[in-house]
């Protein structure tokens, strides 16, 4: 479900009108998060660390209203939920795009996500996701400890989906630290909203997942 935002009465009216004229309205930040608890949680329960931290990031994004805004035909819409359009790496070094619905319960999310991952792994090509606008574009670079990141962009297409990328997990003072990059359309959100997401994500990384049980 989605609802249309009345731009004329929206508190971001001036911000939207200003940044929406930019050829490149996206801004991005890279920050570190402590994923020690989630890393050990995944190992203890024999579940995918990637799926567990991905699920928690979706939970965090769904808590922050600005992450649910999208620009469609010059109008702003707010979705009830946002889902994941993620790059899935294949053993041959290529990747494909997969679509994963968000479920608050991790085990339910995991069940559907594993099916999507297997489908992408056993096919070729990019497999563009038929996910619509209410997604976050996710990618993982588990081989790189990056401190900044940029994305390929088609400026003729009015993209408004946030983009979140995860880096290599590194050990620091007996903690597991991971860089994440967040890019967002400035017409829809500011650094303040990204900081809300990061704070919420760190909170979720530090506690157990909803619905996680041992297989």
GROMACS .gro file of C-alpha atoms in nm:
model
  215
    1UNK     CA    1   0.000   0.000   0.000
    2UNK     CA    2   0.107   0.357  -0.059
    3UNK     CA    3  -0.028   0.706  -0.006
    4UNK     CA    4   0.039   1.026  -0.196
    5UNK     CA    5   0.213   1.311  -0.015
    6UNK     CA    6   0.063   1.657  -0.062
    7UNK     CA    7   0.383   1.841  -0.154
    8UNK     CA    8   0.228   2.185  -0.103
    9UNK     CA    9   0.163   2.115   0.265
   10UNK     CA   10   0.469   1.894   0.317
   11UNK     CA   11   0.733   2.024   0.555
   12UNK     CA   12   0.997   1.923   0.300
   13UNK     CA   13   0.833   2.119   0.017
   14UNK     CA   14   1.125   2.361  -0.030
   15UNK     CA   15   1.385   2.089   0.010
   16UNK     CA   16   1.206   1.868  -0.241
   17UNK     CA   17   1.164   2.143  -0.499
   18UNK     CA   18   1.529   2.242  -0.462
   19UNK     CA   19   1.704   1.904  -0.477
   20UNK     CA   20   1.459   1.745  -0.722
   21UNK     CA   21   1.598   1.969  -0.997
   22UNK     CA   22   1.952   1.831  -0.955
   23UNK     CA   23   2.100   1.598  -1.213
   24UNK     CA   24   2.255   1.411  -0.921
   25UNK     CA   25   2.034   1.454  -0.612
   26UNK     CA   26   2.193   1.164  -0.425
   27UNK     CA   27   2.428   1.213  -0.131
   28UNK     CA   28   2.616   0.941   0.050
   29UNK     CA   29   2.801   0.861   0.370
   30UNK     CA   30   3.013   0.568   0.486
   31UNK     CA   31   3.017   0.469   0.851
   32UNK     CA   32   3.132   0.177   1.066
   33UNK     CA   33   2.895  -0.041   1.264
   34UNK     CA   34   2.975  -0.294   1.534
   35UNK     CA   35   2.826  -0.625   1.422
   36UNK     CA   36   2.991  -0.845   1.686
   37UNK     CA   37   2.666  -0.962   1.847
   38UNK     CA   38   2.496  -1.034   1.516
   39UNK     CA   39   2.803  -1.218   1.384
   40UNK     CA   40   2.808  -1.452   1.684
   41UNK     CA   41   2.429  -1.484   1.676
   42UNK     CA   42   2.450  -1.609   1.318
   43UNK     CA   43   2.728  -1.857   1.401
   44UNK     CA   44   2.551  -1.988   1.711
   45UNK     CA   45   2.228  -2.049   1.518
   46UNK     CA   46   2.389  -2.174   1.197
   47UNK     CA   47   2.221  -1.909   0.981
   48UNK     CA   48   2.358  -1.681   0.713
   49UNK     CA   49   2.535  -1.380   0.860
   50UNK     CA   50   2.454  -1.189   0.541
   51UNK     CA   51   2.082  -1.258   0.566
   52UNK     CA   52   2.078  -1.173   0.935
   53UNK     CA   53   2.245  -0.833   0.898
   54UNK     CA   54   2.043  -0.764   0.583
   55UNK     CA   55   1.719  -0.835   0.767
   56UNK     CA   56   1.816  -0.608   1.054
   57UNK     CA   57   1.898  -0.327   0.810
   58UNK     CA   58   1.552  -0.364   0.655
   59UNK     CA   59   1.398  -0.349   1.000
   60UNK     CA   60   1.588  -0.026   1.069
   61UNK     CA   61   1.490   0.127   0.733
   62UNK     CA   62   1.124   0.046   0.792
   63UNK     CA   63   1.143   0.237   1.121
   64UNK     CA   64   1.248   0.561   0.948
   65UNK     CA   65   0.963   0.715   0.750
   66UNK     CA   66   1.184   0.898   0.500
   67UNK     CA   67   1.322   0.567   0.375
   68UNK     CA   68   0.969   0.482   0.255
   69UNK     CA   69   0.934   0.791   0.031
   70UNK     CA   70   0.963   0.753  -0.347
   71UNK     CA   71   0.932   0.997  -0.636
   72UNK     CA   72   0.703   0.867  -0.911
   73UNK     CA   73   0.619   1.087  -1.211
   74UNK     CA   74   0.717   1.398  -1.017
   75UNK     CA   75   0.498   1.311  -0.718
   76UNK     CA   76   0.602   1.185  -0.375
   77UNK     CA   77   0.451   0.864  -0.241
   78UNK     CA   78   0.495   0.696   0.097
   79UNK     CA   79   0.491   0.315   0.109
   80UNK     CA   80   0.376   0.110   0.406
   81UNK     CA   81   0.682  -0.114   0.378
   82UNK     CA   82   1.008  -0.125   0.191
   83UNK     CA   83   1.178  -0.444   0.071
   84UNK     CA   84   1.518  -0.547  -0.062
   85UNK     CA   85   1.650  -0.555  -0.417
   86UNK     CA   86   1.990  -0.712  -0.356
   87UNK     CA   87   2.287  -0.820  -0.562
   88UNK     CA   88   2.348  -1.194  -0.524
   89UNK     CA   89   2.701  -1.318  -0.592
   90UNK     CA   90   2.748  -1.637  -0.792
   91UNK     CA   91   3.038  -1.887  -0.764
   92UNK     CA   92   3.157  -1.789  -1.115
   93UNK     CA   93   3.223  -1.430  -1.009
   94UNK     CA   94   2.913  -1.274  -1.164
   95UNK     CA   95   2.607  -1.150  -0.981
   96UNK     CA   96   2.234  -1.117  -1.038
   97UNK     CA   97   1.961  -0.903  -0.886
   98UNK     CA   98   1.723  -1.068  -0.642
   99UNK     CA   99   1.407  -0.942  -0.475
  100UNK     CA  100   1.339  -1.018  -0.110
  101UNK     CA  101   1.020  -0.927   0.071
  102UNK     CA  102   1.051  -0.787   0.421
  103UNK     CA  103   0.904  -0.987   0.708
  104UNK     CA  104   0.939  -0.878   1.067
  105UNK     CA  105   1.009  -1.238   1.166
  106UNK     CA  106   1.361  -1.336   1.062
  107UNK     CA  107   1.287  -1.704   0.998
  108UNK     CA  108   1.005  -1.613   0.761
  109UNK     CA  109   1.230  -1.364   0.584
  110UNK     CA  110   1.511  -1.621   0.565
  111UNK     CA  111   1.287  -1.891   0.413
  112UNK     CA  112   1.180  -1.669   0.123
  113UNK     CA  113   1.523  -1.508   0.080
  114UNK     CA  114   1.702  -1.844   0.047
  115UNK     CA  115   1.464  -1.943  -0.234
  116UNK     CA  116   1.543  -1.618  -0.416
  117UNK     CA  117   1.918  -1.661  -0.367
  118UNK     CA  118   1.910  -2.015  -0.505
  119UNK     CA  119   1.709  -1.897  -0.806
  120UNK     CA  120   1.965  -1.627  -0.886
  121UNK     CA  121   2.262  -1.860  -0.827
  122UNK     CA  122   2.122  -2.115  -1.072
  123UNK     CA  123   2.053  -1.873  -1.355
  124UNK     CA  124   2.259  -1.637  -1.568
  125UNK     CA  125   2.231  -1.269  -1.651
  126UNK     CA  126   2.134  -0.981  -1.429
  127UNK     CA  127   1.771  -1.085  -1.380
  128UNK     CA  128   1.633  -0.735  -1.321
  129UNK     CA  129   1.410  -0.744  -1.017
  130UNK     CA  130   1.040  -0.692  -1.082
  131UNK     CA  131   1.013  -0.528  -0.744
  132UNK     CA  132   0.871  -0.186  -0.818
  133UNK     CA  133   0.971   0.131  -0.638
  134UNK     CA  134   0.931   0.029  -0.274
  135UNK     CA  135   1.276  -0.128  -0.241
  136UNK     CA  136   1.619  -0.043  -0.113
  137UNK     CA  137   1.901  -0.132  -0.350
  138UNK     CA  138   2.146  -0.348  -0.157
  139UNK     CA  139   2.494  -0.470  -0.243
  140UNK     CA  140   2.770  -0.642  -0.047
  141UNK     CA  141   3.144  -0.618  -0.103
  142UNK     CA  142   3.270  -0.867   0.157
  143UNK     CA  143   3.621  -0.856   0.005
  144UNK     CA  144   3.678  -0.482   0.059
  145UNK     CA  145   3.715  -0.267   0.366
  146UNK     CA  146   3.606   0.054   0.195
  147UNK     CA  147   3.595   0.405   0.341
  148UNK     CA  148   3.389   0.556   0.059
  149UNK     CA  149   3.182   0.428  -0.231
  150UNK     CA  150   3.007   0.555  -0.543
  151UNK     CA  151   2.738   0.399  -0.761
  152UNK     CA  152   2.681   0.372  -1.134
  153UNK     CA  153   2.391   0.603  -1.216
  154UNK     CA  154   2.167   0.664  -1.516
  155UNK     CA  155   2.090   1.033  -1.484
  156UNK     CA  156   1.808   1.016  -1.739
  157UNK     CA  157   1.616   0.793  -1.496
  158UNK     CA  158   1.467   0.968  -1.191
  159UNK     CA  159   1.583   0.723  -0.928
  160UNK     CA  160   1.474   0.773  -0.569
  161UNK     CA  161   1.546   0.435  -0.406
  162UNK     CA  162   1.804   0.443  -0.124
  163UNK     CA  163   2.119   0.237  -0.179
  164UNK     CA  164   2.296   0.055   0.102
  165UNK     CA  165   2.624  -0.134   0.063
  166UNK     CA  166   2.807  -0.352   0.314
  167UNK     CA  167   3.184  -0.397   0.331
  168UNK     CA  168   3.428  -0.651   0.467
  169UNK     CA  169   3.405  -0.747   0.834
  170UNK     CA  170   3.729  -0.669   1.014
  171UNK     CA  171   3.857  -0.739   1.365
  172UNK     CA  172   3.929  -0.443   1.592
  173UNK     CA  173   3.997  -0.487   1.963
  174UNK     CA  174   3.809  -0.818   1.970
  175UNK     CA  175   3.509  -0.661   1.798
  176UNK     CA  176   3.363  -0.727   1.451
  177UNK     CA  177   3.343  -0.400   1.258
  178UNK     CA  178   3.180  -0.352   0.919
  179UNK     CA  179   3.164  -0.046   0.694
  180UNK     CA  180   2.827   0.043   0.544
  181UNK     CA  181   2.757   0.300   0.276
  182UNK     CA  182   2.420   0.475   0.258
  183UNK     CA  183   2.320   0.680  -0.048
  184UNK     CA  184   1.985   0.860  -0.055
  185UNK     CA  185   1.796   1.115  -0.260
  186UNK     CA  186   1.833   1.455  -0.093
  187UNK     CA  187   1.488   1.558  -0.212
  188UNK     CA  188   1.345   1.296   0.025
  189UNK     CA  189   1.580   1.292   0.321
  190UNK     CA  190   1.880   1.456   0.485
  191UNK     CA  191   2.180   1.347   0.685
  192UNK     CA  192   1.964   1.357   0.996
  193UNK     CA  193   1.743   1.078   0.865
  194UNK     CA  194   2.044   0.870   0.762
  195UNK     CA  195   2.181   0.910   1.114
  196UNK     CA  196   1.848   0.787   1.251
  197UNK     CA  197   1.878   0.479   1.033
  198UNK     CA  198   2.238   0.414   1.141
  199UNK     CA  199   2.148   0.451   1.510
  200UNK     CA  200   1.852   0.216   1.472
  201UNK     CA  201   2.060  -0.034   1.277
  202UNK     CA  202   2.332  -0.036   1.540
  203UNK     CA  203   2.071  -0.096   1.808
  204UNK     CA  204   1.934  -0.395   1.617
  205UNK     CA  205   2.281  -0.534   1.546
  206UNK     CA  206   2.344  -0.536   1.919
  207UNK     CA  207   2.042  -0.749   2.011
  208UNK     CA  208   1.887  -1.075   1.898
  209UNK     CA  209   1.669  -1.097   1.590
  210UNK     CA  210   1.291  -1.128   1.607
  211UNK     CA  211   1.186  -1.488   1.550
  212UNK     CA  212   1.534  -1.638   1.531
  213UNK     CA  213   1.540  -1.997   1.648
  214UNK     CA  214   1.789  -2.275   1.593
  215UNK     CA  215   1.730  -2.486   1.281
   0.00000   0.00000   0.00000
